[in-house]
Amino acid sequence: MFSPFPPPRLSLQDSDIQKKIDHEIRMRDGACKLLAACSQRDQALEAAKSLQTCSTRIMAYMSELQRMKEAQVMQNVPRRSSDASPMDDRLPCKGKVAISDLRIPLMWKDTEYFKNKGELHRCAVFCLLQLGGEIFDTDMVIVDRTLTDICFDNTIVFPGFELRVELYSCCSEDDYSAGSTPRKLASKLSSSLGRSAGKKLRAAMEPGACSPVIRVSLLACFSLIVSGPKYHLLAHTTLWLSHVQDSFRTHDLTISGNEECSYWLPLYGSMCCRLAAQPHCMTRQMMAGWLKDLECCK
């Protein structure tokens, strides 16, 4: 079918995002192989954390790339003069956002915290912070009933605003057997799919054999069957410009899961942090020129 609009060209910014996607796919491949080779609990938890972070970054970059391509297409659509608005040229001032002193209080039962009774429940947790296509992760923290708060000492600076904070948890007491690399998993699947389909599947897993979008889809399917520790979304919240304050502030969390989940932790349902914002107009030169001194005549 003929289209009156030319296909969007791959801009330099698009190319940069594509390179980021390719890099994260390679990092994810490495994390899968590392997870398969891990024999120690802490190593497996860190590898699983890297796997979760890479997967989230890939999806964020792909969403950003899709938005950019849609914007390029819309730029080619002719606009009527009646569609123009005097507010079109008035863009908001962007800035930097910094979050620090991130703490999430816990609500253990009296018998667990004070009397030290019951089965010791231990989880590995970390936070992913997303602003647009930028994804940052905190350090991993091992949590049990001896802690009253989950504390992350990282200070993270973002170049924009609508900040989503996600808390991931994984039961650290599970028995982690060695997993399989994506190529081995493809071989196992190919035996049940048949010789012809199996060859296509193994070929698709080779570097450069298919497009990043298809390869990401295959990796997403494999992530469901890679053995080893898996992190689950435990709670999340979204912070806006109205949440910026000069002091430590508490924000509500939306909690996922329940007490039946192995990764469950007794959260109060709130998160404390310091959130600061600095507009670019405070640090960058917004306008430059000459001033004329006009004498006032009475």
PDB file of C-alpha atoms in Angstrom:
ATOM      1  CA  MET A   1       0.000   0.000   0.000  1.00  0.00           C
ATOM      2  CA  PHE A   2       1.337   3.409  -0.994  1.00  0.00           C
ATOM      3  CA  SER A   3       1.957   5.883   1.834  1.00  0.00           C
ATOM      4  CA  PRO A   4       2.145   9.653   1.132  1.00  0.00           C
ATOM      5  CA  PHE A   5       4.684  10.029   3.932  1.00  0.00           C
ATOM      6  CA  PRO A   6       8.289   8.841   3.594  1.00  0.00           C
ATOM      7  CA  PRO A   7       9.477   6.257   6.137  1.00  0.00           C
ATOM      8  CA  PRO A   8      11.191   7.892   9.157  1.00  0.00           C
ATOM      9  CA  ARG A   9      14.944   7.884   8.951  1.00  0.00           C
ATOM     10  CA  LEU A  10      17.064   6.581  11.799  1.00  0.00           C
ATOM     11  CA  SER A  11      18.310   9.720  13.545  1.00  0.00           C
ATOM     12  CA  LEU A  12      21.464   9.936  15.623  1.00  0.00           C
ATOM     13  CA  GLN A  13      19.403   9.797  18.810  1.00  0.00           C
ATOM     14  CA  ASP A  14      17.546   6.704  17.558  1.00  0.00           C
ATOM     15  CA  SER A  15      20.888   5.082  16.792  1.00  0.00           C
ATOM     16  CA  ASP A  16      22.136   5.818  20.321  1.00  0.00           C
ATOM     17  CA  ILE A  17      19.075   4.162  21.873  1.00  0.00           C
ATOM     18  CA  GLN A  18      19.492   1.167  19.550  1.00  0.00           C
ATOM     19  CA  LYS A  19      23.089   0.822  20.725  1.00  0.00           C
ATOM     20  CA  LYS A  20      21.873   0.924  24.337  1.00  0.00           C
ATOM     21  CA  ILE A  21      19.357  -1.850  23.587  1.00  0.00           C
ATOM     22  CA  ASP A  22      22.071  -3.989  21.961  1.00  0.00           C
ATOM     23  CA  HIS A  23      24.368  -3.381  24.957  1.00  0.00           C
ATOM     24  CA  GLU A  24      21.690  -4.391  27.470  1.00  0.00           C
ATOM     25  CA  ILE A  25      20.864  -7.523  25.445  1.00  0.00           C
ATOM     26  CA  ARG A  26      24.535  -8.543  25.631  1.00  0.00           C
ATOM     27  CA  MET A  27      24.587  -7.769  29.362  1.00  0.00           C
ATOM     28  CA  ARG A  28      21.442  -9.841  29.808  1.00  0.00           C
ATOM     29  CA  ASP A  29      23.014 -12.752  27.941  1.00  0.00           C
ATOM     30  CA  GLY A  30      25.996 -12.525  30.258  1.00  0.00           C
ATOM     31  CA  ALA A  31      23.767 -12.403  33.333  1.00  0.00           C
ATOM     32  CA  CYS A  32      21.934 -15.555  32.160  1.00  0.00           C
ATOM     33  CA  LYS A  33      25.212 -17.414  31.717  1.00  0.00           C
ATOM     34  CA  LEU A  34      26.511 -16.172  35.071  1.00  0.00           C
ATOM     35  CA  LEU A  35      23.297 -17.251  36.784  1.00  0.00           C
ATOM     36  CA  ALA A  36      23.647 -20.702  35.241  1.00  0.00           C
ATOM     37  CA  ALA A  37      27.196 -21.034  36.584  1.00  0.00           C
ATOM     38  CA  CYS A  38      26.553 -19.674  40.101  1.00  0.00           C
ATOM     39  CA  SER A  39      27.031 -22.062  42.985  1.00  0.00           C
ATOM     40  CA  GLN A  40      26.878 -19.529  45.867  1.00  0.00           C
ATOM     41  CA  ARG A  41      23.705 -17.861  47.116  1.00  0.00           C
ATOM     42  CA  ASP A  42      25.038 -14.284  47.059  1.00  0.00           C
ATOM     43  CA  GLN A  43      26.402 -14.715  43.531  1.00  0.00           C
ATOM     44  CA  ALA A  44      23.066 -16.046  42.293  1.00  0.00           C
ATOM     45  CA  LEU A  45      21.152 -13.168  43.913  1.00  0.00           C
ATOM     46  CA  GLU A  46      23.429 -10.547  42.326  1.00  0.00           C
ATOM     47  CA  ALA A  47      23.187 -12.257  38.923  1.00  0.00           C
ATOM     48  CA  ALA A  48      19.393 -12.374  39.192  1.00  0.00           C
ATOM     49  CA  LYS A  49      19.394  -8.672  40.137  1.00  0.00           C
ATOM     50  CA  SER A  50      21.442  -7.856  37.021  1.00  0.00           C
ATOM     51  CA  LEU A  51      19.048  -9.945  34.926  1.00  0.00           C
ATOM     52  CA  GLN A  52      16.015  -8.055  36.259  1.00  0.00           C
ATOM     53  CA  THR A  53      17.707  -4.659  35.775  1.00  0.00           C
ATOM     54  CA  CYS A  54      18.764  -5.423  32.184  1.00  0.00           C
ATOM     55  CA  SER A  55      15.284  -6.650  31.274  1.00  0.00           C
ATOM     56  CA  THR A  56      13.675  -3.498  32.667  1.00  0.00           C
ATOM     57  CA  ARG A  57      16.150  -1.274  30.823  1.00  0.00           C
ATOM     58  CA  ILE A  58      15.525  -3.084  27.530  1.00  0.00           C
ATOM     59  CA  MET A  59      11.777  -2.557  27.815  1.00  0.00           C
ATOM     60  CA  ALA A  60      12.250   1.111  28.789  1.00  0.00           C
ATOM     61  CA  TYR A  61      14.595   1.752  25.836  1.00  0.00           C
ATOM     62  CA  MET A  62      12.209   0.033  23.424  1.00  0.00           C
ATOM     63  CA  SER A  63       9.318   2.187  24.671  1.00  0.00           C
ATOM     64  CA  GLU A  64      11.470   5.308  24.292  1.00  0.00           C
ATOM     65  CA  LEU A  65      12.462   4.298  20.758  1.00  0.00           C
ATOM     66  CA  GLN A  66       8.819   3.721  19.833  1.00  0.00           C
ATOM     67  CA  ARG A  67       7.825   7.170  21.156  1.00  0.00           C
ATOM     68  CA  MET A  68      10.610   8.808  19.159  1.00  0.00           C
ATOM     69  CA  LYS A  69       9.568   7.059  15.943  1.00  0.00           C
ATOM     70  CA  GLU A  70       5.954   8.129  16.495  1.00  0.00           C
ATOM     71  CA  ALA A  71       7.118  11.717  17.032  1.00  0.00           C
ATOM     72  CA  GLN A  72       9.111  11.590  13.783  1.00  0.00           C
ATOM     73  CA  VAL A  73       6.046  10.411  11.884  1.00  0.00           C
ATOM     74  CA  MET A  74       3.883  13.161  13.389  1.00  0.00           C
ATOM     75  CA  GLN A  75       6.430  15.797  12.316  1.00  0.00           C
ATOM     76  CA  ASN A  76       5.805  14.812   8.685  1.00  0.00           C
ATOM     77  CA  VAL A  77       2.046  15.278   9.019  1.00  0.00           C
ATOM     78  CA  PRO A  78       1.039  18.721   7.630  1.00  0.00           C
ATOM     79  CA  ARG A  79      -0.650  20.935  10.196  1.00  0.00           C
ATOM     80  CA  ARG A  80      -3.340  23.506   9.575  1.00  0.00           C
ATOM     81  CA  SER A  81      -2.788  27.047  10.737  1.00  0.00           C
ATOM     82  CA  SER A  82      -5.901  26.742  12.892  1.00  0.00           C
ATOM     83  CA  ASP A  83      -4.221  23.928  14.857  1.00  0.00           C
ATOM     84  CA  ALA A  84      -1.411  26.193  16.024  1.00  0.00           C
ATOM     85  CA  SER A  85      -1.600  27.492  19.556  1.00  0.00           C
ATOM     86  CA  PRO A  86       0.271  30.385  21.166  1.00  0.00           C
ATOM     87  CA  MET A  87       1.337  27.924  23.897  1.00  0.00           C
ATOM     88  CA  ASP A  88       3.095  25.573  21.416  1.00  0.00           C
ATOM     89  CA  ASP A  89       6.400  27.424  21.670  1.00  0.00           C
ATOM     90  CA  ARG A  90       6.283  27.712  25.450  1.00  0.00           C
ATOM     91  CA  LEU A  91       8.042  24.593  26.682  1.00  0.00           C
ATOM     92  CA  PRO A  92       8.498  23.985  30.419  1.00  0.00           C
ATOM     93  CA  CYS A  93      11.974  24.361  31.868  1.00  0.00           C
ATOM     94  CA  LYS A  94      13.597  20.985  32.481  1.00  0.00           C
ATOM     95  CA  GLY A  95      15.920  20.229  35.377  1.00  0.00           C
ATOM     96  CA  LYS A  96      17.699  17.665  37.520  1.00  0.00           C
ATOM     97  CA  VAL A  97      16.076  15.491  40.159  1.00  0.00           C
ATOM     98  CA  ALA A  98      17.989  13.822  42.999  1.00  0.00           C
ATOM     99  CA  ILE A  99      16.695  11.196  45.415  1.00  0.00           C
ATOM    100  CA  SER A 100      18.621  10.104  48.514  1.00  0.00           C
ATOM    101  CA  ASP A 101      18.216   8.606  52.017  1.00  0.00           C
ATOM    102  CA  LEU A 102      15.705   6.065  50.725  1.00  0.00           C
ATOM    103  CA  ARG A 103      14.149   4.111  53.605  1.00  0.00           C
ATOM    104  CA  ILE A 104      11.223   1.671  53.705  1.00  0.00           C
ATOM    105  CA  PRO A 105       9.958   0.809  57.223  1.00  0.00           C
ATOM    106  CA  LEU A 106       9.011  -2.751  58.137  1.00  0.00           C
ATOM    107  CA  MET A 107       6.223  -3.958  60.448  1.00  0.00           C
ATOM    108  CA  TRP A 108       7.271  -7.251  61.999  1.00  0.00           C
ATOM    109  CA  LYS A 109       5.057  -9.088  64.466  1.00  0.00           C
ATOM    110  CA  ASP A 110       6.003  -8.718  68.132  1.00  0.00           C
ATOM    111  CA  THR A 111       6.799 -12.426  68.416  1.00  0.00           C
ATOM    112  CA  GLU A 112       9.172 -12.194  65.453  1.00  0.00           C
ATOM    113  CA  TYR A 113      11.040  -8.990  66.280  1.00  0.00           C
ATOM    114  CA  PHE A 114      11.090  -8.814  70.087  1.00  0.00           C
ATOM    115  CA  LYS A 115      10.881 -12.490  71.062  1.00  0.00           C
ATOM    116  CA  ASN A 116      12.812 -13.799  68.052  1.00  0.00           C
ATOM    117  CA  LYS A 117      10.324 -16.632  67.564  1.00  0.00           C
ATOM    118  CA  GLY A 118       9.140 -18.330  64.435  1.00  0.00           C
ATOM    119  CA  GLU A 119      10.910 -19.306  61.246  1.00  0.00           C
ATOM    120  CA  LEU A 120      13.609 -16.887  60.147  1.00  0.00           C
ATOM    121  CA  HIS A 121      12.439 -15.299  56.899  1.00  0.00           C
ATOM    122  CA  ARG A 122      15.151 -13.651  54.817  1.00  0.00           C
ATOM    123  CA  CYS A 123      14.807 -11.794  51.504  1.00  0.00           C
ATOM    124  CA  ALA A 124      17.122  -9.946  49.140  1.00  0.00           C
ATOM    125  CA  VAL A 125      15.698  -6.598  48.017  1.00  0.00           C
ATOM    126  CA  PHE A 126      16.697  -3.678  45.810  1.00  0.00           C
ATOM    127  CA  CYS A 127      15.008  -0.715  44.153  1.00  0.00           C
ATOM    128  CA  LEU A 128      14.722   0.225  40.501  1.00  0.00           C
ATOM    129  CA  LEU A 129      14.189   3.918  39.807  1.00  0.00           C
ATOM    130  CA  GLN A 130      12.852   4.852  36.391  1.00  0.00           C
ATOM    131  CA  LEU A 131      12.536   8.258  34.805  1.00  0.00           C
ATOM    132  CA  GLY A 132      11.599   7.996  31.141  1.00  0.00           C
ATOM    133  CA  GLY A 133      14.215   5.820  29.477  1.00  0.00           C
ATOM    134  CA  GLU A 134      16.707   6.118  32.348  1.00  0.00           C
ATOM    135  CA  ILE A 135      16.854   3.176  34.773  1.00  0.00           C
ATOM    136  CA  PHE A 136      18.999   3.144  37.921  1.00  0.00           C
ATOM    137  CA  ASP A 137      19.293   0.386  40.506  1.00  0.00           C
ATOM    138  CA  THR A 138      20.273   0.550  44.162  1.00  0.00           C
ATOM    139  CA  ASP A 139      22.527  -1.869  46.008  1.00  0.00           C
ATOM    140  CA  MET A 140      21.059  -5.192  47.090  1.00  0.00           C
ATOM    141  CA  VAL A 141      20.137  -5.477  50.785  1.00  0.00           C
ATOM    142  CA  ILE A 142      19.488  -8.706  52.716  1.00  0.00           C
ATOM    143  CA  VAL A 143      16.459  -8.210  54.980  1.00  0.00           C
ATOM    144  CA  ASP A 144      15.268 -10.307  57.931  1.00  0.00           C
ATOM    145  CA  ARG A 145      13.438  -9.675  61.202  1.00  0.00           C
ATOM    146  CA  THR A 146      16.490  -8.064  62.818  1.00  0.00           C
ATOM    147  CA  LEU A 147      15.962  -4.962  60.638  1.00  0.00           C
ATOM    148  CA  THR A 148      13.298  -2.331  61.255  1.00  0.00           C
ATOM    149  CA  ASP A 149      13.936  -0.414  58.003  1.00  0.00           C
ATOM    150  CA  ILE A 150      15.190  -1.193  54.515  1.00  0.00           C
ATOM    151  CA  CYS A 151      17.842   1.481  53.903  1.00  0.00           C
ATOM    152  CA  PHE A 152      19.479   2.347  50.590  1.00  0.00           C
ATOM    153  CA  ASP A 153      22.444   4.721  50.827  1.00  0.00           C
ATOM    154  CA  ASN A 154      22.584   5.474  47.095  1.00  0.00           C
ATOM    155  CA  THR A 155      22.156   9.060  45.889  1.00  0.00           C
ATOM    156  CA  ILE A 156      20.763   9.073  42.338  1.00  0.00           C
ATOM    157  CA  VAL A 157      20.429  12.092  40.049  1.00  0.00           C
ATOM    158  CA  PHE A 158      17.990  12.111  37.116  1.00  0.00           C
ATOM    159  CA  PRO A 159      17.738  14.619  34.243  1.00  0.00           C
ATOM    160  CA  GLY A 160      13.960  15.054  34.220  1.00  0.00           C
ATOM    161  CA  PHE A 161      10.722  14.259  36.077  1.00  0.00           C
ATOM    162  CA  GLU A 162       8.145  11.654  36.679  1.00  0.00           C
ATOM    163  CA  LEU A 163      10.046   9.314  38.904  1.00  0.00           C
ATOM    164  CA  ARG A 164       8.784   5.760  39.436  1.00  0.00           C
ATOM    165  CA  VAL A 165      10.263   3.783  42.340  1.00  0.00           C
ATOM    166  CA  GLU A 166       9.909  -0.010  42.344  1.00  0.00           C
ATOM    167  CA  LEU A 167      10.920  -2.328  45.202  1.00  0.00           C
ATOM    168  CA  TYR A 168      11.853  -5.877  44.147  1.00  0.00           C
ATOM    169  CA  SER A 169      12.180  -8.805  46.540  1.00  0.00           C
ATOM    170  CA  CYS A 170      13.425 -12.391  46.305  1.00  0.00           C
ATOM    171  CA  CYS A 171      13.391 -15.087  48.962  1.00  0.00           C
ATOM    172  CA  SER A 172      17.057 -15.777  49.667  1.00  0.00           C
ATOM    173  CA  GLU A 173      16.486 -19.118  51.387  1.00  0.00           C
ATOM    174  CA  ASP A 174      15.374 -21.061  48.317  1.00  0.00           C
ATOM    175  CA  ASP A 175      17.535 -23.827  46.872  1.00  0.00           C
ATOM    176  CA  TYR A 176      19.083 -22.465  43.690  1.00  0.00           C
ATOM    177  CA  SER A 177      20.164 -25.193  41.341  1.00  0.00           C
ATOM    178  CA  ALA A 178      22.347 -24.347  38.380  1.00  0.00           C
ATOM    179  CA  GLY A 179      20.317 -22.969  35.492  1.00  0.00           C
ATOM    180  CA  SER A 180      20.908 -23.118  31.762  1.00  0.00           C
ATOM    181  CA  THR A 181      22.142 -20.570  29.284  1.00  0.00           C
ATOM    182  CA  PRO A 182      19.709 -19.371  26.585  1.00  0.00           C
ATOM    183  CA  ARG A 183      21.488 -21.505  23.971  1.00  0.00           C
ATOM    184  CA  LYS A 184      21.116 -24.668  26.096  1.00  0.00           C
ATOM    185  CA  LEU A 185      17.492 -23.798  26.749  1.00  0.00           C
ATOM    186  CA  ALA A 186      16.965 -23.429  23.006  1.00  0.00           C
ATOM    187  CA  SER A 187      18.443 -26.891  22.511  1.00  0.00           C
ATOM    188  CA  LYS A 188      16.092 -28.351  25.129  1.00  0.00           C
ATOM    189  CA  LEU A 189      13.072 -26.659  23.577  1.00  0.00           C
ATOM    190  CA  SER A 190      14.088 -27.693  20.080  1.00  0.00           C
ATOM    191  CA  SER A 191      13.880 -31.364  21.046  1.00  0.00           C
ATOM    192  CA  SER A 192      10.185 -30.943  21.779  1.00  0.00           C
ATOM    193  CA  LEU A 193       9.503 -28.594  18.855  1.00  0.00           C
ATOM    194  CA  GLY A 194      11.024 -30.848  16.200  1.00  0.00           C
ATOM    195  CA  ARG A 195      14.243 -30.818  14.175  1.00  0.00           C
ATOM    196  CA  SER A 196      13.220 -28.081  11.708  1.00  0.00           C
ATOM    197  CA  ALA A 197      11.769 -25.680  14.280  1.00  0.00           C
ATOM    198  CA  GLY A 198      14.618 -26.453  16.662  1.00  0.00           C
ATOM    199  CA  LYS A 199      17.246 -25.396  14.126  1.00  0.00           C
ATOM    200  CA  LYS A 200      15.456 -22.085  13.573  1.00  0.00           C
ATOM    201  CA  LEU A 201      15.233 -21.487  17.315  1.00  0.00           C
ATOM    202  CA  ARG A 202      18.928 -22.192  17.940  1.00  0.00           C
ATOM    203  CA  ALA A 203      19.884 -19.984  14.980  1.00  0.00           C
ATOM    204  CA  ALA A 204      17.755 -17.141  16.331  1.00  0.00           C
ATOM    205  CA  MET A 205      19.694 -17.190  19.592  1.00  0.00           C
ATOM    206  CA  GLU A 206      23.010 -16.593  17.849  1.00  0.00           C
ATOM    207  CA  PRO A 207      24.341 -12.991  18.102  1.00  0.00           C
ATOM    208  CA  GLY A 208      23.179 -10.876  15.154  1.00  0.00           C
ATOM    209  CA  ALA A 209      20.905 -13.606  13.810  1.00  0.00           C
ATOM    210  CA  CYS A 210      17.693 -11.627  14.196  1.00  0.00           C
ATOM    211  CA  SER A 211      16.421  -8.170  15.035  1.00  0.00           C
ATOM    212  CA  PRO A 212      16.733  -6.939  18.641  1.00  0.00           C
ATOM    213  CA  VAL A 213      12.945  -6.837  19.012  1.00  0.00           C
ATOM    214  CA  ILE A 214      12.563 -10.536  18.111  1.00  0.00           C
ATOM    215  CA  ARG A 215      15.558 -11.487  20.237  1.00  0.00           C
ATOM    216  CA  VAL A 216      14.168  -9.572  23.226  1.00  0.00           C
ATOM    217  CA  SER A 217      10.897 -11.482  22.842  1.00  0.00           C
ATOM    218  CA  LEU A 218      12.763 -14.800  22.823  1.00  0.00           C
ATOM    219  CA  LEU A 219      14.788 -13.799  25.871  1.00  0.00           C
ATOM    220  CA  ALA A 220      11.606 -12.745  27.673  1.00  0.00           C
ATOM    221  CA  CYS A 221      10.174 -16.227  27.077  1.00  0.00           C
ATOM    222  CA  PHE A 222      13.402 -17.880  28.266  1.00  0.00           C
ATOM    223  CA  SER A 223      13.443 -15.762  31.436  1.00  0.00           C
ATOM    224  CA  LEU A 224      10.351 -17.652  32.572  1.00  0.00           C
ATOM    225  CA  ILE A 225      12.213 -20.981  32.539  1.00  0.00           C
ATOM    226  CA  VAL A 226      15.726 -19.957  33.638  1.00  0.00           C
ATOM    227  CA  SER A 227      16.226 -21.676  36.964  1.00  0.00           C
ATOM    228  CA  GLY A 228      17.642 -19.770  39.900  1.00  0.00           C
ATOM    229  CA  PRO A 229      16.444 -16.888  42.085  1.00  0.00           C
ATOM    230  CA  LYS A 230      13.827 -14.557  40.625  1.00  0.00           C
ATOM    231  CA  TYR A 231      12.900 -11.099  41.864  1.00  0.00           C
ATOM    232  CA  HIS A 232       9.285  -9.995  42.090  1.00  0.00           C
ATOM    233  CA  LEU A 233       7.752  -6.530  42.304  1.00  0.00           C
ATOM    234  CA  LEU A 234       6.837  -6.019  45.963  1.00  0.00           C
ATOM    235  CA  ALA A 235       5.832  -2.327  46.008  1.00  0.00           C
ATOM    236  CA  HIS A 236       5.957   0.797  43.871  1.00  0.00           C
ATOM    237  CA  THR A 237       5.122   4.514  43.845  1.00  0.00           C
ATOM    238  CA  THR A 238       5.420   7.481  41.487  1.00  0.00           C
ATOM    239  CA  LEU A 239       6.860  10.828  42.569  1.00  0.00           C
ATOM    240  CA  TRP A 240       6.009  14.154  40.932  1.00  0.00           C
ATOM    241  CA  LEU A 241       7.163  17.758  41.167  1.00  0.00           C
ATOM    242  CA  SER A 242       4.654  18.358  43.960  1.00  0.00           C
ATOM    243  CA  HIS A 243       6.563  15.831  46.114  1.00  0.00           C
ATOM    244  CA  VAL A 244       9.755  17.902  46.096  1.00  0.00           C
ATOM    245  CA  GLN A 245      10.470  19.264  49.576  1.00  0.00           C
ATOM    246  CA  ASP A 246      13.390  20.736  51.509  1.00  0.00           C
ATOM    247  CA  SER A 247      13.228  17.963  54.103  1.00  0.00           C
ATOM    248  CA  PHE A 248      12.778  14.224  54.613  1.00  0.00           C
ATOM    249  CA  ARG A 249       9.269  13.201  53.536  1.00  0.00           C
ATOM    250  CA  THR A 250       7.034  10.118  53.592  1.00  0.00           C
ATOM    251  CA  HIS A 251       5.279   8.806  50.474  1.00  0.00           C
ATOM    252  CA  ASP A 252       2.626   6.098  50.124  1.00  0.00           C
ATOM    253  CA  LEU A 253       3.508   2.774  48.509  1.00  0.00           C
ATOM    254  CA  THR A 254       1.282   0.500  46.438  1.00  0.00           C
ATOM    255  CA  ILE A 255       2.015  -3.036  47.677  1.00  0.00           C
ATOM    256  CA  SER A 256       1.902  -6.117  45.458  1.00  0.00           C
ATOM    257  CA  GLY A 257       1.613  -9.716  46.613  1.00  0.00           C
ATOM    258  CA  ASN A 258       0.504 -11.064  49.972  1.00  0.00           C
ATOM    259  CA  GLU A 259       1.760 -13.087  52.940  1.00  0.00           C
ATOM    260  CA  GLU A 260       1.529 -16.323  50.946  1.00  0.00           C
ATOM    261  CA  CYS A 261       4.292 -15.173  48.564  1.00  0.00           C
ATOM    262  CA  SER A 262       7.828 -16.372  49.318  1.00  0.00           C
ATOM    263  CA  TYR A 263       9.216 -12.871  48.616  1.00  0.00           C
ATOM    264  CA  TRP A 264       6.747 -11.169  50.979  1.00  0.00           C
ATOM    265  CA  LEU A 265       7.968  -8.621  53.549  1.00  0.00           C
ATOM    266  CA  PRO A 266       5.730  -6.854  56.130  1.00  0.00           C
ATOM    267  CA  LEU A 267       5.867  -3.300  54.787  1.00  0.00           C
ATOM    268  CA  TYR A 268       4.185  -0.405  56.560  1.00  0.00           C
ATOM    269  CA  GLY A 269       3.021   0.849  53.174  1.00  0.00           C
ATOM    270  CA  SER A 270       5.191   3.949  53.051  1.00  0.00           C
ATOM    271  CA  MET A 271       8.591   5.077  51.815  1.00  0.00           C
ATOM    272  CA  CYS A 272      10.770   7.879  53.178  1.00  0.00           C
ATOM    273  CA  CYS A 273      13.311   9.817  51.150  1.00  0.00           C
ATOM    274  CA  ARG A 274      14.764  13.201  50.296  1.00  0.00           C
ATOM    275  CA  LEU A 275      13.674  14.480  46.886  1.00  0.00           C
ATOM    276  CA  ALA A 276      15.305  17.589  45.434  1.00  0.00           C
ATOM    277  CA  ALA A 277      14.916  19.319  42.063  1.00  0.00           C
ATOM    278  CA  GLN A 278      17.006  22.004  40.369  1.00  0.00           C
ATOM    279  CA  PRO A 279      15.674  23.727  37.212  1.00  0.00           C
ATOM    280  CA  HIS A 280      18.198  24.154  34.397  1.00  0.00           C
ATOM    281  CA  CYS A 281      17.474  27.887  34.313  1.00  0.00           C
ATOM    282  CA  MET A 282      19.261  28.198  37.692  1.00  0.00           C
ATOM    283  CA  THR A 283      22.542  26.801  36.365  1.00  0.00           C
ATOM    284  CA  ARG A 284      22.502  27.473  32.605  1.00  0.00           C
ATOM    285  CA  GLN A 285      22.586  30.662  30.589  1.00  0.00           C
ATOM    286  CA  MET A 286      19.069  31.117  29.274  1.00  0.00           C
ATOM    287  CA  MET A 287      19.524  34.376  27.355  1.00  0.00           C
ATOM    288  CA  ALA A 288      22.498  36.532  26.335  1.00  0.00           C
ATOM    289  CA  GLY A 289      22.744  39.922  24.620  1.00  0.00           C
ATOM    290  CA  TRP A 290      23.436  43.629  24.994  1.00  0.00           C
ATOM    291  CA  LEU A 291      21.472  46.090  27.104  1.00  0.00           C
ATOM    292  CA  LYS A 292      20.936  49.645  25.937  1.00  0.00           C
ATOM    293  CA  ASP A 293      20.944  52.362  28.570  1.00  0.00           C
ATOM    294  CA  LEU A 294      18.154  54.772  27.651  1.00  0.00           C
ATOM    295  CA  GLU A 295      18.134  58.172  29.329  1.00  0.00           C
ATOM    296  CA  CYS A 296      14.787  59.219  30.663  1.00  0.00           C
ATOM    297  CA  CYS A 297      13.776  62.671  29.492  1.00  0.00           C
ATOM    298  CA  LYS A 298      11.220  64.611  31.417  1.00  0.00           C
TER     299      LYS A 298
END
